[in-house]
Short mmCIF file of C-alpha atoms in Angstrom, two decimals:
data_model
loop_
_atom_site.label_atom_id
_atom_site.label_comp_id
_atom_site.label_asym_id
_atom_site.label_seq_id
_atom_site.Cartn_x
_atom_site.Cartn_y
_atom_site.Cartn_z
CA UNK A 1 -7.91 5.50 17.29
CA UNK A 2 -6.62 4.78 13.81
CA UNK A 3 -4.22 1.89 13.49
CA UNK A 4 -1.62 3.98 11.66
CA UNK A 5 -1.64 7.76 11.97
CA UNK A 6 0.12 10.38 9.94
CA UNK A 7 -0.20 14.12 9.65
CA UNK A 8 -1.84 14.79 6.28
CA UNK A 9 0.22 17.93 5.66
CA UNK A 10 1.13 19.42 3.36
CA UNK A 11 4.65 19.62 4.71
CA UNK A 12 6.45 22.33 2.80
CA UNK A 13 10.24 22.54 2.85
CA UNK A 14 12.73 24.45 0.70
CA UNK A 15 14.99 22.61 -1.71
CA UNK A 16 18.05 21.25 0.05
CA UNK A 17 16.41 21.11 3.48
CA UNK A 18 15.68 18.06 5.60
CA UNK A 19 12.10 16.82 5.48
CA UNK A 20 10.89 14.94 8.55
CA UNK A 21 7.86 12.69 8.25
CA UNK A 22 6.29 11.01 11.25
CA UNK A 23 4.00 8.06 11.89
CA UNK A 24 2.53 6.41 14.97
CA UNK A 25 0.87 3.02 15.20
CA UNK A 26 -1.46 1.44 17.69
CA UNK A 27 -0.61 -2.28 17.61
CA UNK A 28 2.28 -2.79 20.00
CA UNK A 29 2.98 -6.21 18.53
CA UNK A 30 3.76 -4.80 15.09
CA UNK A 31 7.01 -6.09 13.67
CA UNK A 32 7.56 -4.59 10.24
CA UNK A 33 7.40 -1.00 9.09
CA UNK A 34 7.57 0.51 5.64
CA UNK A 35 7.69 3.88 3.98
CA UNK A 36 6.22 4.24 0.52
CA UNK A 37 6.20 7.18 -1.85
CA UNK A 38 3.18 7.74 -4.05
CA UNK A 39 2.94 10.21 -6.88
CA UNK A 40 -0.51 11.35 -7.94
CA UNK A 41 -2.28 8.70 -9.99
CA UNK A 42 0.47 6.13 -9.48
CA UNK A 43 0.84 3.13 -7.23
CA UNK A 44 3.11 3.26 -4.17
CA UNK A 45 6.80 2.56 -4.46
CA UNK A 46 8.88 1.29 -1.55
CA UNK A 47 11.44 3.67 -0.11
CA UNK A 48 12.51 2.01 3.12
CA UNK A 49 11.70 -0.89 5.36
CA UNK A 50 12.74 -1.15 8.99
CA UNK A 51 12.30 -3.92 11.53
CA UNK A 52 14.57 -3.08 14.48
CA UNK A 53 14.74 -0.14 16.83
CA UNK A 54 17.12 2.59 15.77
CA UNK A 55 18.09 4.19 12.50
CA UNK A 56 18.44 2.74 9.03
CA UNK A 57 20.03 4.81 6.30
CA UNK A 58 19.79 4.43 2.53
CA UNK A 59 21.19 7.29 0.50
CA UNK A 60 19.32 10.47 1.33
CA UNK A 61 16.72 8.58 3.34
CA UNK A 62 16.85 7.57 7.00
CA UNK A 63 14.13 5.60 8.72
CA UNK A 64 13.90 5.70 12.50
CA UNK A 65 11.97 3.23 14.62
CA UNK A 66 11.09 3.41 18.31
CA UNK A 67 8.91 0.47 19.26
CA UNK A 68 8.54 1.58 22.89
CA UNK A 69 6.95 4.82 21.71
CA UNK A 70 5.24 3.13 18.75
CA UNK A 71 6.73 5.68 16.46
CA UNK A 72 8.44 5.51 13.09
CA UNK A 73 9.82 8.39 11.06
CA UNK A 74 11.43 9.12 7.73
CA UNK A 75 14.04 11.79 7.17
CA UNK A 76 14.82 13.01 3.67
CA UNK A 77 18.07 14.91 3.41
CA UNK A 78 18.86 17.41 0.66
CA UNK A 79 15.21 17.45 -0.40
CA UNK A 80 14.58 17.87 -4.11
CA UNK A 81 11.47 19.09 -5.93
CA UNK A 82 11.18 15.57 -7.36
CA UNK A 83 10.64 14.33 -3.80
CA UNK A 84 7.29 16.14 -3.77
CA UNK A 85 4.76 13.35 -3.33
CA UNK A 86 2.61 11.69 -0.72
CA UNK A 87 4.52 9.52 1.72
CA UNK A 88 2.69 6.55 3.16
CA UNK A 89 3.63 4.80 6.36
CA UNK A 90 2.65 1.12 6.43
CA UNK A 91 2.73 -1.35 9.28
CA UNK A 92 2.44 -5.12 9.37
CA UNK A 93 0.63 -5.95 12.62
CA UNK A 94 2.02 -9.45 12.96
CA UNK A 95 1.25 -9.45 16.63
CA UNK A 96 -2.37 -10.19 15.87
CA UNK A 97 -3.64 -13.70 15.19
CA UNK A 98 -5.47 -12.57 12.08
CA UNK A 99 -2.74 -10.34 10.67
CA UNK A 100 -1.68 -12.72 7.86
CA UNK A 101 1.13 -10.36 6.85
CA UNK A 102 -1.24 -7.67 5.59
CA UNK A 103 -0.11 -4.06 5.51
CA UNK A 104 -2.08 -1.32 7.16
CA UNK A 105 -1.48 2.11 5.67
CA UNK A 106 -1.63 5.52 7.21
CA UNK A 107 -3.47 8.28 5.42
CA UNK A 108 -0.21 9.70 4.06
CA UNK A 109 1.66 12.98 4.38
CA UNK A 110 1.88 15.22 1.38
CA UNK A 111 5.37 16.66 0.97
CA UNK A 112 6.03 19.76 -1.11
CA UNK A 113 9.63 20.71 -1.82
CA UNK A 114 9.88 24.32 -2.97
CA UNK A 115 12.58 25.11 -5.59
CA UNK B 1 13.49 -7.06 -9.05
CA UNK B 2 10.14 -8.64 -8.37
CA UNK B 3 7.44 -7.22 -10.62
CA UNK B 4 3.68 -7.44 -10.43
CA UNK B 5 1.98 -6.70 -13.72
CA UNK B 6 -1.53 -5.29 -13.36
CA UNK B 7 -4.05 -4.93 -16.19
CA UNK B 8 -5.91 -3.01 -17.36
CA UNK B 9 -4.46 0.30 -16.26
CA UNK B 10 -7.69 2.11 -17.02
CA UNK B 11 -11.20 0.89 -17.66
CA UNK B 12 -14.51 2.60 -18.18
CA UNK B 13 -17.62 0.49 -17.88
CA UNK B 14 -21.34 0.96 -17.80
CA UNK B 15 -23.27 0.70 -14.58
CA UNK B 16 -24.43 -2.85 -13.96
CA UNK B 17 -21.63 -4.56 -15.85
CA UNK B 18 -18.70 -6.52 -14.43
CA UNK B 19 -15.02 -5.74 -14.72
CA UNK B 20 -12.07 -8.08 -14.18
CA UNK B 21 -8.68 -6.84 -13.05
CA UNK B 22 -5.64 -9.12 -13.32
CA UNK B 23 -2.41 -9.14 -11.40
CA UNK B 24 0.45 -11.37 -12.45
CA UNK B 25 3.72 -11.91 -10.65
CA UNK B 26 6.28 -12.01 -13.44
CA UNK B 27 9.44 -13.45 -11.90
CA UNK B 28 8.37 -14.87 -8.59
CA UNK B 29 5.60 -16.92 -7.05
CA UNK B 30 3.06 -14.93 -5.08
CA UNK B 31 1.35 -17.17 -2.58
CA UNK B 32 -0.38 -14.17 -1.08
CA UNK B 33 -1.84 -11.20 -2.93
CA UNK B 34 -3.49 -8.18 -1.36
CA UNK B 35 -6.12 -6.01 -3.02
CA UNK B 36 -6.46 -2.34 -2.12
CA UNK B 37 -8.82 0.41 -3.12
CA UNK B 38 -7.92 4.08 -3.04
CA UNK B 39 -10.35 6.95 -3.41
CA UNK B 40 -9.06 10.42 -4.40
CA UNK B 41 -6.91 12.06 -1.73
CA UNK B 42 -7.35 9.08 0.57
CA UNK B 43 -5.04 6.31 1.62
CA UNK B 44 -5.00 2.69 0.50
CA UNK B 45 -7.74 0.64 2.08
CA UNK B 46 -7.19 -3.09 2.20
CA UNK B 47 -10.13 -4.91 0.66
CA UNK B 48 -9.06 -8.53 0.84
CA UNK B 49 -6.20 -10.97 1.08
CA UNK B 50 -6.04 -13.82 -1.38
CA UNK B 51 -4.03 -16.99 -0.90
CA UNK B 52 -3.28 -19.36 -3.75
CA UNK B 53 -5.69 -22.25 -3.79
CA UNK B 54 -7.97 -21.03 -1.02
CA UNK B 55 -10.78 -18.57 -0.45
CA UNK B 56 -9.96 -14.93 -0.04
CA UNK B 57 -10.24 -13.21 3.31
CA UNK B 58 -12.23 -10.01 3.11
CA UNK B 59 -11.88 -6.99 5.37
CA UNK B 60 -14.86 -5.86 7.37
CA UNK B 61 -17.37 -3.97 5.28
CA UNK B 62 -16.21 -5.34 1.92
CA UNK B 63 -18.89 -7.30 0.08
CA UNK B 64 -17.39 -10.61 -0.98
CA UNK B 65 -20.19 -11.27 -3.47
CA UNK B 66 -19.53 -7.97 -5.18
CA UNK B 67 -15.74 -8.15 -5.25
CA UNK B 68 -14.86 -11.64 -6.41
CA UNK B 69 -11.26 -12.66 -5.93
CA UNK B 70 -9.66 -15.67 -7.54
CA UNK B 71 -6.10 -16.80 -6.88
CA UNK B 72 -5.96 -20.01 -8.85
CA UNK B 73 -2.22 -20.07 -9.46
CA UNK B 74 0.98 -18.85 -7.85
CA UNK B 75 1.36 -16.16 -10.51
CA UNK B 76 -2.16 -14.88 -11.10
CA UNK B 77 -4.78 -13.24 -8.92
CA UNK B 78 -7.91 -11.56 -10.26
CA UNK B 79 -10.44 -9.16 -8.84
CA UNK B 80 -13.85 -8.97 -10.47
CA UNK B 81 -16.12 -6.07 -9.64
CA UNK B 82 -19.61 -7.38 -10.28
CA UNK B 83 -22.61 -5.22 -11.11
CA UNK B 84 -20.46 -2.13 -10.91
CA UNK B 85 -21.97 1.18 -9.86
CA UNK B 86 -20.59 4.71 -10.00
CA UNK B 87 -19.62 4.55 -6.32
CA UNK B 88 -17.25 1.69 -7.20
CA UNK B 89 -15.20 4.09 -9.29
CA UNK B 90 -11.78 4.08 -7.67
CA UNK B 91 -8.12 3.18 -8.04
CA UNK B 92 -7.60 -0.54 -7.41
CA UNK B 93 -4.12 -1.79 -6.60
CA UNK B 94 -2.79 -5.27 -5.99
CA UNK B 95 0.23 -6.10 -3.92
CA UNK B 96 2.25 -9.25 -3.42
CA UNK B 97 4.29 -10.24 -0.43
CA UNK B 98 7.82 -11.32 -1.27
CA UNK B 99 8.64 -14.27 0.90
CA UNK B 100 12.40 -14.15 0.64
CA UNK B 101 12.95 -10.52 1.45
CA UNK B 102 9.79 -9.96 3.40
CA UNK B 103 8.85 -6.92 1.41
CA UNK B 104 5.83 -6.07 -0.66
CA UNK B 105 5.63 -5.07 -4.29
CA UNK B 106 2.70 -3.27 -5.90
CA UNK B 107 1.02 -3.47 -9.26
CA UNK B 108 0.70 -0.26 -11.26
CA UNK B 109 -2.98 0.11 -10.38
CA UNK B 110 -6.26 0.14 -12.29
CA UNK B 111 -8.34 3.26 -12.58
CA UNK B 112 -11.96 2.13 -12.76
CA UNK B 113 -14.64 4.57 -13.86
CA UNK B 114 -18.25 3.42 -13.84
CA UNK B 115 -20.62 5.56 -15.88
#
C-alpha cells in the first residue's frame, strides 16, 4: 500500500464547474496535510494546508480532512482553464519516530479544465 | 514570503562528471532542507533530508556516496551528483521547512540532463 494515494486522472471538468480531488493516506498518526499545484516543468506551489478535521476555505479552494477515514480532499470552485495542472497531495507523517517533518507526496492527479 | 533560490535551473553535463546544485533560503533560516527527485510524469520522491551542521539522512535506496549533500549554513544546502550517468537525468527540487508557519517552500527546480 502506498503511503499517499491519489487517482492519476486526468480529471476533466468544464469551465465554471467544481473539481473534486481526493487523497488517502496510510499513516494514521499523520498530522499535517498539504495540497500543491504543479505545472509541467515547474516546481510545486502550495495551495492549501490543513491540520484539523473539517473544512478549510481559501478563495475558490476548500480543503477537507477526515482523519478517521484517513482522507483529504480539495475542491476547486468555478474552475478555470488556468487551473489545469497536476495537483499533489502531501502528508507529514509525524506519528512516526523517523518522520523528521518530511513530506510524502502522492503521485498527483492531473486536472484538465475545458473552456 | 519565504523564498528558496535554486541554481542552476538547467544543466547539461557529460557522463562521469559531477554536478552541484545549490539552494539558498533568501529571507529566513532553513535548519532543515529536503531534496526531491522527479522523473517525467511521476511524483516527487524524497531523496534525503539535510539538517544544518549534521549529516544528511538518506531515504532507502538512495546512494549517499553518489548524491552528496552539504548543509553547512542555515541559508545554504547543496546537492552534488557525482559521476553522473544518463539515468540520473531528472528534475531535482529542494524544499525548506518554515518553522514559524509550519509550511514548506520549494526551490524552482533543476533540470539535469546527462549526455
